[in-house]
Coordinates of C-alpha atoms in Angstrom, one line a residue:
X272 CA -20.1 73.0 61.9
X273 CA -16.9 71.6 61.2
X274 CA -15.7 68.4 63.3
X275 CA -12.3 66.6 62.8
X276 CA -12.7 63.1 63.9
X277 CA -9.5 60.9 63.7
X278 CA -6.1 60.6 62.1
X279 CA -4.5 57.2 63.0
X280 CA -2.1 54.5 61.7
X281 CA -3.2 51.6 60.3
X282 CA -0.7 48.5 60.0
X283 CA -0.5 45.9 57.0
X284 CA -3.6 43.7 56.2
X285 CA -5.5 44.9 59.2
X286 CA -8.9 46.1 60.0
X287 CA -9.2 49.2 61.5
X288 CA -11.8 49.3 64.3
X289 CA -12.2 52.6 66.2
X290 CA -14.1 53.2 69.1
X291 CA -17.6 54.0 69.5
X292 CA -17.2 58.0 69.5
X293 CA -20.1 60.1 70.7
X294 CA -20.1 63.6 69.4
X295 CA -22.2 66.6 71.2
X296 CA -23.7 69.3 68.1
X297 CA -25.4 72.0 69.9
X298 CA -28.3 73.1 68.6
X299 CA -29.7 70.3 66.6
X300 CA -28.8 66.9 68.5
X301 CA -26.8 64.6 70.6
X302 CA -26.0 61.4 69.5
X303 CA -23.6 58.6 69.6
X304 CA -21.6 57.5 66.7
X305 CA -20.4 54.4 65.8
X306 CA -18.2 54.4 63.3
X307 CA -16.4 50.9 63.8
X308 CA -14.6 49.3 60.9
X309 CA -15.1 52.5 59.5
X310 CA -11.4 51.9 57.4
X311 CA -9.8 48.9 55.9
X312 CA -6.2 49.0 55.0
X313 CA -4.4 46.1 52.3
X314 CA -1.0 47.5 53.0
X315 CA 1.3 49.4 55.3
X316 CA 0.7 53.5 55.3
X317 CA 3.0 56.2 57.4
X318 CA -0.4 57.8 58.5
X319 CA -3.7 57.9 57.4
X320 CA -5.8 61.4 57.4
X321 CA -9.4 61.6 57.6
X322 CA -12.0 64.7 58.3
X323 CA -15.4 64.5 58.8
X324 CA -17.2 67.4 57.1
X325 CA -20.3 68.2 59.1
X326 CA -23.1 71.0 58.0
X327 CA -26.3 72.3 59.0
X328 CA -28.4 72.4 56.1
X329 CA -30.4 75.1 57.5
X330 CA -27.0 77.1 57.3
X331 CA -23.4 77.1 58.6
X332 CA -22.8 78.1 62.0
X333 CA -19.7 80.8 62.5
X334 CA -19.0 79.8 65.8
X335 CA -18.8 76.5 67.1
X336 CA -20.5 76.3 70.7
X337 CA -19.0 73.8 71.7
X338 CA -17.2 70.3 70.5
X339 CA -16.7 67.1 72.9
X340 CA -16.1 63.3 72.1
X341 CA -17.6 61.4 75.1
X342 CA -17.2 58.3 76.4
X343 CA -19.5 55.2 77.0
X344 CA -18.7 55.8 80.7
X345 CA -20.3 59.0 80.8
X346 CA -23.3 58.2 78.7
X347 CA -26.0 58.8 81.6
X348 CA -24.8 62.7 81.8
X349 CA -26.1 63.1 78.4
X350 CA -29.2 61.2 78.5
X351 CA -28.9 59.1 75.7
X352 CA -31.5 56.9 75.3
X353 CA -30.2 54.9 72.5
X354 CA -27.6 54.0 70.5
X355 CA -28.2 55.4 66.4
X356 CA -26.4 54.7 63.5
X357 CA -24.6 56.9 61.8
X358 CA -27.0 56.8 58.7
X359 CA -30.0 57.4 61.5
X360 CA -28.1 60.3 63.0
X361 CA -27.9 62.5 59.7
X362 CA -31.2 61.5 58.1
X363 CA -32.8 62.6 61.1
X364 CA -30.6 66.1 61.8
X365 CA -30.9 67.3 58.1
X366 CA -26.9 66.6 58.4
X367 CA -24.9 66.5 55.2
X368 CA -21.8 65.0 56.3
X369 CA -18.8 64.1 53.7
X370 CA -15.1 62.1 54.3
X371 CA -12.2 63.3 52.6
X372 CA -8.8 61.1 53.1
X373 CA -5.9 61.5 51.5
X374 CA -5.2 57.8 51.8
X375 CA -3.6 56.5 48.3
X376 CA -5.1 56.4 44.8
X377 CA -6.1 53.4 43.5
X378 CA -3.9 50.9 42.5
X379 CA -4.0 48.2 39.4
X380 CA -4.1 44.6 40.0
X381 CA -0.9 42.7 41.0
X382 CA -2.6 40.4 38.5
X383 CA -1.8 42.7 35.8
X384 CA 1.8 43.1 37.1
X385 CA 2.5 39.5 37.1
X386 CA 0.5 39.5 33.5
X387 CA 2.8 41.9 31.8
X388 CA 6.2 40.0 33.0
X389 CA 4.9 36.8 31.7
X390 CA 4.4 38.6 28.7
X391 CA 7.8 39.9 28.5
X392 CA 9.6 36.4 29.5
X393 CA 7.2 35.0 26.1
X394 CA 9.0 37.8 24.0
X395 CA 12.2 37.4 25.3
X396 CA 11.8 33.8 24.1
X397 CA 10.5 35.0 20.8
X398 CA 13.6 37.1 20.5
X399 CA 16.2 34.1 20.8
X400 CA 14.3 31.4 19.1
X401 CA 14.4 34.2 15.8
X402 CA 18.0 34.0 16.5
X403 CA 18.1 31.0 16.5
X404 CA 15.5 30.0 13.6
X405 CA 18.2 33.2 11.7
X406 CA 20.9 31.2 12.3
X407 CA 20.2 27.9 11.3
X408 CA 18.5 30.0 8.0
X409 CA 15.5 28.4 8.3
X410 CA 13.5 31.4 8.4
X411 CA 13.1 31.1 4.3
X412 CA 11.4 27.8 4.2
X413 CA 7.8 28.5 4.9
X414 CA 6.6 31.1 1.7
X415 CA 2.8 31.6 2.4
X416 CA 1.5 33.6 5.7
X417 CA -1.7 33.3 7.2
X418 CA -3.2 35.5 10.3
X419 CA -4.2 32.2 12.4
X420 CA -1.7 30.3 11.0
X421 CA -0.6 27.6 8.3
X422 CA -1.3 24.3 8.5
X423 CA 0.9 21.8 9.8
X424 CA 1.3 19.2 7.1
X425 CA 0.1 15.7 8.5
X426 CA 1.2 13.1 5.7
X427 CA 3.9 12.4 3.1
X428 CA 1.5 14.0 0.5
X429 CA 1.1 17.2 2.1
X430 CA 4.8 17.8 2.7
X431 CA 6.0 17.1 -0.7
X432 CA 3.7 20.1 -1.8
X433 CA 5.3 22.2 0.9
X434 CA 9.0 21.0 -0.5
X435 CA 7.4 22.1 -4.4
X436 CA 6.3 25.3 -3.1
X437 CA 10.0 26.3 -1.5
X438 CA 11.5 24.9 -4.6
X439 CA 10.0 27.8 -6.0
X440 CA 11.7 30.6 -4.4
X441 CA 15.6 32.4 -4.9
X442 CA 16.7 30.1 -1.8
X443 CA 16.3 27.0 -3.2
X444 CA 17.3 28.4 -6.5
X445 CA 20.6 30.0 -5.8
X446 CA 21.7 28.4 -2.6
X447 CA 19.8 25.6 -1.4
X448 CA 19.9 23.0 -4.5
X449 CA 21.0 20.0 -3.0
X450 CA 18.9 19.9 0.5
X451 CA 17.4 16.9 1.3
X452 CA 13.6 16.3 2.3
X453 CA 14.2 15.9 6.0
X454 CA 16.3 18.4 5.9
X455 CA 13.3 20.9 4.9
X456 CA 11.4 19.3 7.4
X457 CA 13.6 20.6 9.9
X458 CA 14.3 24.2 8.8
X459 CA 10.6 24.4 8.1
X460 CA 9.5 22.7 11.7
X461 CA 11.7 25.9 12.9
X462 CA 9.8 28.4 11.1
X463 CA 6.5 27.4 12.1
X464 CA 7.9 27.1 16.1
X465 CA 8.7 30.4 15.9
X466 CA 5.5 31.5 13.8
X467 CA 3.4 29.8 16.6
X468 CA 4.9 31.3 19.0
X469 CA 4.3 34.6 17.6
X470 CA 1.3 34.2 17.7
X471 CA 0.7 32.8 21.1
X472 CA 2.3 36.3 22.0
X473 CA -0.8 37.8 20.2
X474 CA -3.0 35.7 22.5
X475 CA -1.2 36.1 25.6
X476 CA -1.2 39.8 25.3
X477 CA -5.0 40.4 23.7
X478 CA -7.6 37.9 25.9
X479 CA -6.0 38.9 29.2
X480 CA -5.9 42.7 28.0
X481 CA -9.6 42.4 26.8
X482 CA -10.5 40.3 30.0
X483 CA -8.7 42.9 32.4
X484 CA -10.2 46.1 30.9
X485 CA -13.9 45.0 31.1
X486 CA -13.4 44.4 34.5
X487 CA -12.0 47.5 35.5
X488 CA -8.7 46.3 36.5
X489 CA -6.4 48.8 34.4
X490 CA -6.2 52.7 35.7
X491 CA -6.3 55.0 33.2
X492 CA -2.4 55.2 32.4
X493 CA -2.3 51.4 32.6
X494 CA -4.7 51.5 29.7
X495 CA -3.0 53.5 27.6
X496 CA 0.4 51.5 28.0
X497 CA -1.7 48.3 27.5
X498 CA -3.3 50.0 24.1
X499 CA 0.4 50.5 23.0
X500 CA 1.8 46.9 23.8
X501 CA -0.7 45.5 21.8
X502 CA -0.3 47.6 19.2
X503 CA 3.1 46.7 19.3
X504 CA 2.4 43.2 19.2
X505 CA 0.0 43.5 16.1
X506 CA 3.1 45.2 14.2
X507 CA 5.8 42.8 15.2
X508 CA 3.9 39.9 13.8
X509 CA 3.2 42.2 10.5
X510 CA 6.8 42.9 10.1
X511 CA 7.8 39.7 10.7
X512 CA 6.0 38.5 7.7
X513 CA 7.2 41.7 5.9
X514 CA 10.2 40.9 6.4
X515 CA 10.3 37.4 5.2
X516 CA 8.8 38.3 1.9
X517 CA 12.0 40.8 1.3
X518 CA 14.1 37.0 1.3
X519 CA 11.0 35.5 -1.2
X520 CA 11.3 38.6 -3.8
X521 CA 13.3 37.8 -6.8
X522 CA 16.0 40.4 -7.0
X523 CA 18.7 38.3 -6.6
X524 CA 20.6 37.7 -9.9
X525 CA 24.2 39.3 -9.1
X526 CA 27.2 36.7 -8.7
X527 CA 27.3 37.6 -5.4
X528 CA 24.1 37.8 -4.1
X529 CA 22.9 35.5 -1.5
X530 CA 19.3 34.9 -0.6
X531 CA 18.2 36.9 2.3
X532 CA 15.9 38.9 4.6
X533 CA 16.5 42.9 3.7
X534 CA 18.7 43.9 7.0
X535 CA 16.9 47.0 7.2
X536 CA 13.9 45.4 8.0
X537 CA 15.5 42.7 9.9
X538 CA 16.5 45.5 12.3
X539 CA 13.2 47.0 12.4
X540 CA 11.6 43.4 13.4
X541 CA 14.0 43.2 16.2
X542 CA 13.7 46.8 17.0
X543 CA 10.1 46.2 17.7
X544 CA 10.8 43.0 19.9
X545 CA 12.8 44.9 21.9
X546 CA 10.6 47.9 22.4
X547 CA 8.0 45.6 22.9
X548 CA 10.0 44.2 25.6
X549 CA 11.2 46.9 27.3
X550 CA 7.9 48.4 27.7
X551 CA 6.2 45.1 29.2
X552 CA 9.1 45.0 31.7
X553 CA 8.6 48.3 32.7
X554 CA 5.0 48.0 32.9
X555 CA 5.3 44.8 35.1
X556 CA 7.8 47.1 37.6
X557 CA 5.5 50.0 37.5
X558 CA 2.7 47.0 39.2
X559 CA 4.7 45.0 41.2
X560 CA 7.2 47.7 42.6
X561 CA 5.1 50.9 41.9
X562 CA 5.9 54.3 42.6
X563 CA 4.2 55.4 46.4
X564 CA 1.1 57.3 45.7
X565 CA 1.0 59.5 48.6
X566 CA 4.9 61.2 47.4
X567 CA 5.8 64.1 44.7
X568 CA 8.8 63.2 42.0
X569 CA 11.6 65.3 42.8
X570 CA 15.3 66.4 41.3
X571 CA 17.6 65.4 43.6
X572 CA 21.4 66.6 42.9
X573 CA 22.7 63.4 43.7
X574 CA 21.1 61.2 42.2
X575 CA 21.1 63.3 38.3
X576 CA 24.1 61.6 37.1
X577 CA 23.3 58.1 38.1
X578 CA 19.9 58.8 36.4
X579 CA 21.5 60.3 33.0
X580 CA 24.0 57.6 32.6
X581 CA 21.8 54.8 33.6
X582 CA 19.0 56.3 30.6
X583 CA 22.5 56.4 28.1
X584 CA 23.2 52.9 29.0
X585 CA 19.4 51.8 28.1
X586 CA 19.8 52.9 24.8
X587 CA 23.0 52.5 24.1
X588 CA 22.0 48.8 24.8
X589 CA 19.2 49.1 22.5
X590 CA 21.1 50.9 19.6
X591 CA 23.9 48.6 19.7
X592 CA 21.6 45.6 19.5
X593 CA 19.9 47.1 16.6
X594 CA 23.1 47.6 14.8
X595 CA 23.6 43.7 16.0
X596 CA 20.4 43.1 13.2
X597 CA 23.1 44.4 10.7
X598 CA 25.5 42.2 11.5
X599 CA 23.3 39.4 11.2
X600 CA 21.5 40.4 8.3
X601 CA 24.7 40.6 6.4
X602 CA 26.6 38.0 7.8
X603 CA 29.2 41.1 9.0
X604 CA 30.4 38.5 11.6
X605 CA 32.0 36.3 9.1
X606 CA 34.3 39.0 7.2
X607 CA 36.8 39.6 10.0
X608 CA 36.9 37.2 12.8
X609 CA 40.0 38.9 14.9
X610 CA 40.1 40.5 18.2
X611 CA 40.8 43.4 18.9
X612 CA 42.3 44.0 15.5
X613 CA 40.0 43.4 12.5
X614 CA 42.9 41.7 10.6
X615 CA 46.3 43.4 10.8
X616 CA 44.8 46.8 10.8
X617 CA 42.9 48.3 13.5
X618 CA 40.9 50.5 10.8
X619 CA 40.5 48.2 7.9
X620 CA 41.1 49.5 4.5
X621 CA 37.5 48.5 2.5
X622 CA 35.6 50.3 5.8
X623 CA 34.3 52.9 3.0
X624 CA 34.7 50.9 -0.3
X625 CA 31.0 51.6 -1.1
X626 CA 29.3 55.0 -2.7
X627 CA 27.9 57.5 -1.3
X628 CA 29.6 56.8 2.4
X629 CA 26.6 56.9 4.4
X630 CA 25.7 53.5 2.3
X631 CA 28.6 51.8 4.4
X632 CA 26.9 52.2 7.5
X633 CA 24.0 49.5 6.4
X634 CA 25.1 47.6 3.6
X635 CA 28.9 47.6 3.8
X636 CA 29.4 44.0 6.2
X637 CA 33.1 45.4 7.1
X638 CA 31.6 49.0 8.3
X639 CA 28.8 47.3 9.8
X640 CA 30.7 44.9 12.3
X641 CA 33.2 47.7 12.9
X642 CA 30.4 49.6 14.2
X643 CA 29.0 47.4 15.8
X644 CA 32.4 46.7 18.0
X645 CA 32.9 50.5 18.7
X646 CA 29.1 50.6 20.1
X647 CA 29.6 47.8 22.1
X648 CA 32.8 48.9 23.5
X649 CA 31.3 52.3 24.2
X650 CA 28.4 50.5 26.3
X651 CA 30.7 48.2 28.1
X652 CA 32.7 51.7 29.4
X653 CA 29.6 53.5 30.1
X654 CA 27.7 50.5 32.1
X655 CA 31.8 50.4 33.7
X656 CA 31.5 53.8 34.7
X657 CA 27.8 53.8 36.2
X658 CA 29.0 50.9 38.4
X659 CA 32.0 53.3 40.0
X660 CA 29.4 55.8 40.2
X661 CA 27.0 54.1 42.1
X662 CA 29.2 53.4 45.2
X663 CA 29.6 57.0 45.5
X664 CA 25.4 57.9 45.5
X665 CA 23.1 57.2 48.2
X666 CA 21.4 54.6 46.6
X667 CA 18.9 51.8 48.1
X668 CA 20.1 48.2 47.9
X669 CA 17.9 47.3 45.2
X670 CA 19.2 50.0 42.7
X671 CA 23.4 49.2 44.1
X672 CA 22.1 45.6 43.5
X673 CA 21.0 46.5 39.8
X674 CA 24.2 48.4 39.3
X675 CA 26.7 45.7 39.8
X676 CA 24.5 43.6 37.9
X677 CA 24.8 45.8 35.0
X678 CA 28.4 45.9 34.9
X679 CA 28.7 42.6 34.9
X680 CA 26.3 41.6 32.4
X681 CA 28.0 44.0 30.6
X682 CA 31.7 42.4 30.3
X683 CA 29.9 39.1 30.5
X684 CA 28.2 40.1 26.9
X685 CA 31.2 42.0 25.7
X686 CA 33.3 38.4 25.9
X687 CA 30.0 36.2 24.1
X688 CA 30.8 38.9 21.2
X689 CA 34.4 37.9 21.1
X690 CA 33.8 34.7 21.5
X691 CA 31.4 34.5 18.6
X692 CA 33.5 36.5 16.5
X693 CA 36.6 34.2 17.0
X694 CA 34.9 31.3 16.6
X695 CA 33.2 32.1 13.3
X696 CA 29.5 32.6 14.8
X697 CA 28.1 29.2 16.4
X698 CA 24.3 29.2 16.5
X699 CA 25.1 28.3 20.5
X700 CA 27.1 31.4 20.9
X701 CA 25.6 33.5 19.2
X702 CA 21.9 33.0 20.0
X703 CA 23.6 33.3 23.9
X704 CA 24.8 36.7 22.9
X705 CA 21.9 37.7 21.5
X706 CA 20.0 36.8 24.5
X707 CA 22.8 38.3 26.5
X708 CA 21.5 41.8 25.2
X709 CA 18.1 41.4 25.9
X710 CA 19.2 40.4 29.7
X711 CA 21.7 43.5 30.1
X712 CA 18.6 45.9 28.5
X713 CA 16.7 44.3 31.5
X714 CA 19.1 45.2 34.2
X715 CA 18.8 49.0 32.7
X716 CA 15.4 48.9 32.7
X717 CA 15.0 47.7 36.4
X718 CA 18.1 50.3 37.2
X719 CA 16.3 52.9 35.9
X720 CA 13.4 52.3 37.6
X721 CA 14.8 51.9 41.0
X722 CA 16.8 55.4 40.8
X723 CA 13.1 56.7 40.2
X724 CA 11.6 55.1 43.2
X725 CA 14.5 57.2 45.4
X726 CA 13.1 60.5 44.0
X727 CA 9.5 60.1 45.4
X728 CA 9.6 62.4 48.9
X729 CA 6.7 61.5 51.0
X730 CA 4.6 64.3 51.5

């Protein structure tokens, strides 16, 4: 016999307690049963559905007889001499009896949400003190790497040796003759800040990660993403070194040539940062605001537009950040520092001096920062034009919220370039407009994943 036994609301953070029911199965017994505190509920739910599957396992009845839920009051027309628990009742009635709910799928550990954004505030961090450590060009002055770490020198002794060894290298060589000792000490004291903090990155993202998956607290998606992040993290610190080493190699023997990181892997340091970034935020949203369990995804007409534009201006924040690297790894900001012209001209006359022409794109500074102006212009309209947008879509307050937000990050970046490039790239400025991107990449991100959270449809 089949016997459906409840559907009820529950409300947040409450115990469910439903009454003593008392079922009549003809046939094989009569018995009370008490199925108090049968749910528990940590959050709000529109309804929550529960059967209770009952059969004979002597075989399955085609008609049902008869099917009543009594009350304590009428106990004494049933002659019920007891009261049984539920356990009782089906061990004793050969009953097999089975709950299926469609209440939602399990969900991971607000802990892990607040985990992952912590994570991605540490990286953001790691993103402008590299700025910064690139624009005060101290990245150059520590020229051995070690997994754990170097060794901070703790005497007079043990930094003269570091000063020997960076004597030793093109920077010193062809650009750095006449630093002082305390002047390395403070170029290097930059390098191993942001070293360190690389690596307390590594820690921050592996324990917890290790900790969290032996104790079950990461579904099986969540794993996954969690695999990737630290994967990430293990090839950020790699690159960063690989990267560094491109600046120790001596290839620099032209009249020109300056002592530097290669910008193409520059750019894919940052590249990885910002991935890495991305992803950890969106992780952190997926927790903390996740998507409801008991809903399907679907298109909605509306909302296709906001969706497409929002996804172009996440990457067209990403790509014009990693053309940014370029700039900085050529010091394109320094050739023309006009606005909006880039000296009389608005097409200057060297933007393909260099063979073959695809070469300009990455190693040509004046190509490079005009590039880099046409990418950021082109986000500026398209972050614009999602604002506009967005007052014409049904959207929730969070995602309008994240729209104006966007747009004005967006001009609010778009004048820190100008400003840098008109005054001839201060660290201050420019390590604001590099954090700038990071910020307007996190408005896109939590944009994008609002406009998703309007597509679930409860079932």
């Amino acid at each position: 016999m089949i016997l459906e036994c409840f559907k009820q609301k529950v409300n947040k953070h409450c115990v469910n307690k439903l009454p003593s029911l008392f079922i009549s199965i003809p046939n094989s017994c009569t018995a009370m049963l008490n199925l108090s505190r049968l749910c528990r509920c940590k959050q709000s739910l529109s309804a929550v559905q529960s059967k209770l599957l009952v059969s004979s396992r002597n075989g399955f009845s085609n008609s049902i007889i008869s099917r009543q839920i009594i009350t304590t009051t009428k106990m004494h027309r049933y002659n019920i001499l007891g009261r049984f628990s539920l356990s009782s009742t089906i061990k004793s009635n050969s009953i097999i009896m089975r709950f299926c709910s469609s209440t939602p799928k399990p969900k991971t550990s607000r802990a892990v949400g607040y985990w992952l954004l912590g994570c991605s505030g540490m990286v953001f961090t790691a993103v402008v003190l590299g700025g910064v450590t690139r624009l005060t060009e101290s990245g150059l002055s520590m020229v051995t790497w070690r997994l754990l770490g170097e060794k901070m020198p703790t005497n007079e002794e043990e930094w003269q040796k570091e000063f020997e060894k960076y004597q030793q290298y093109p920077e010193f060589k062809y650009k750095n003759q006449n630093i002082t000792f305390s002047d390395f000490k403070w170029i290097w004291y930059m390098e191993f800040a942001h070293r360190t903090w690389g690596r307390a990155i590594g820690a921050a993202m592996f324990l917890p990660a290790a900790y969290f998956w032996y104790r079950g607290m990461l579904l099986p998606d969540m794993k996954i993403r969690v695999a990737v992040y630290c994967g990430l993290v293990a090839a950020q610190g790699l690159m960063g070194w690989y990267m560094v080493k491109s600046g120790l190699e001596d290839r620099f023997h032209g009249p020109s040539d300056v002592p530097r990181v290669s910008q193409y892997r520059l750019a894919a340091h940052l590249s990885l940062a910002f991935i890495l970034y991305a992803g950890l935020l969106g992780g952190a949203l997926r927790v903390l605001r996740p998507f409801p369990a008991a809903a399907t995804l679907q298109k909605i007409k509306e909302l296709k537009s906001i969706t497409g534009l929002a996804h172009a201006v996440k990457a067209m924040t990403f790509i014009t950040a990693v053309s940014g690297a370029f700039v900085a790894g050529l010091d394109a900001g320094l050739v023309y520092n006009s606005f909006p012209k880039m000296g009389d001209n608005w097409l200057p006359d060297d933007i393909l001096a260099f063979s073959p022409t695809i070469k300009n794109f990455t190693e040509n500074p004046t190509t490079v920062q005009f590039d880099h102006r046409v990418l950021g212009a082109s986000t500026l309209a398209a972050a614009s034009t999602l604002w506009l947008l967005s007052r014409r879509r049904p959207l929730s307050p969070g995602a309008r919220a994240a729209a104006r937000a966007l747009a004005a990050m967006a001009w609010m970046q778009a004048g820190l370039g100008v400003a840098t490039l008109l005054c001839y790239v201060p660290t201050a400025l420019a390590a604001s407009h590099q954090a700038g991107s990071l910020v307007l990449l996190s408005l896109a991100v939590w944009l994008t994943h609002e406009v998703k959270l309007l597509k679930y449809i409860p079932k």
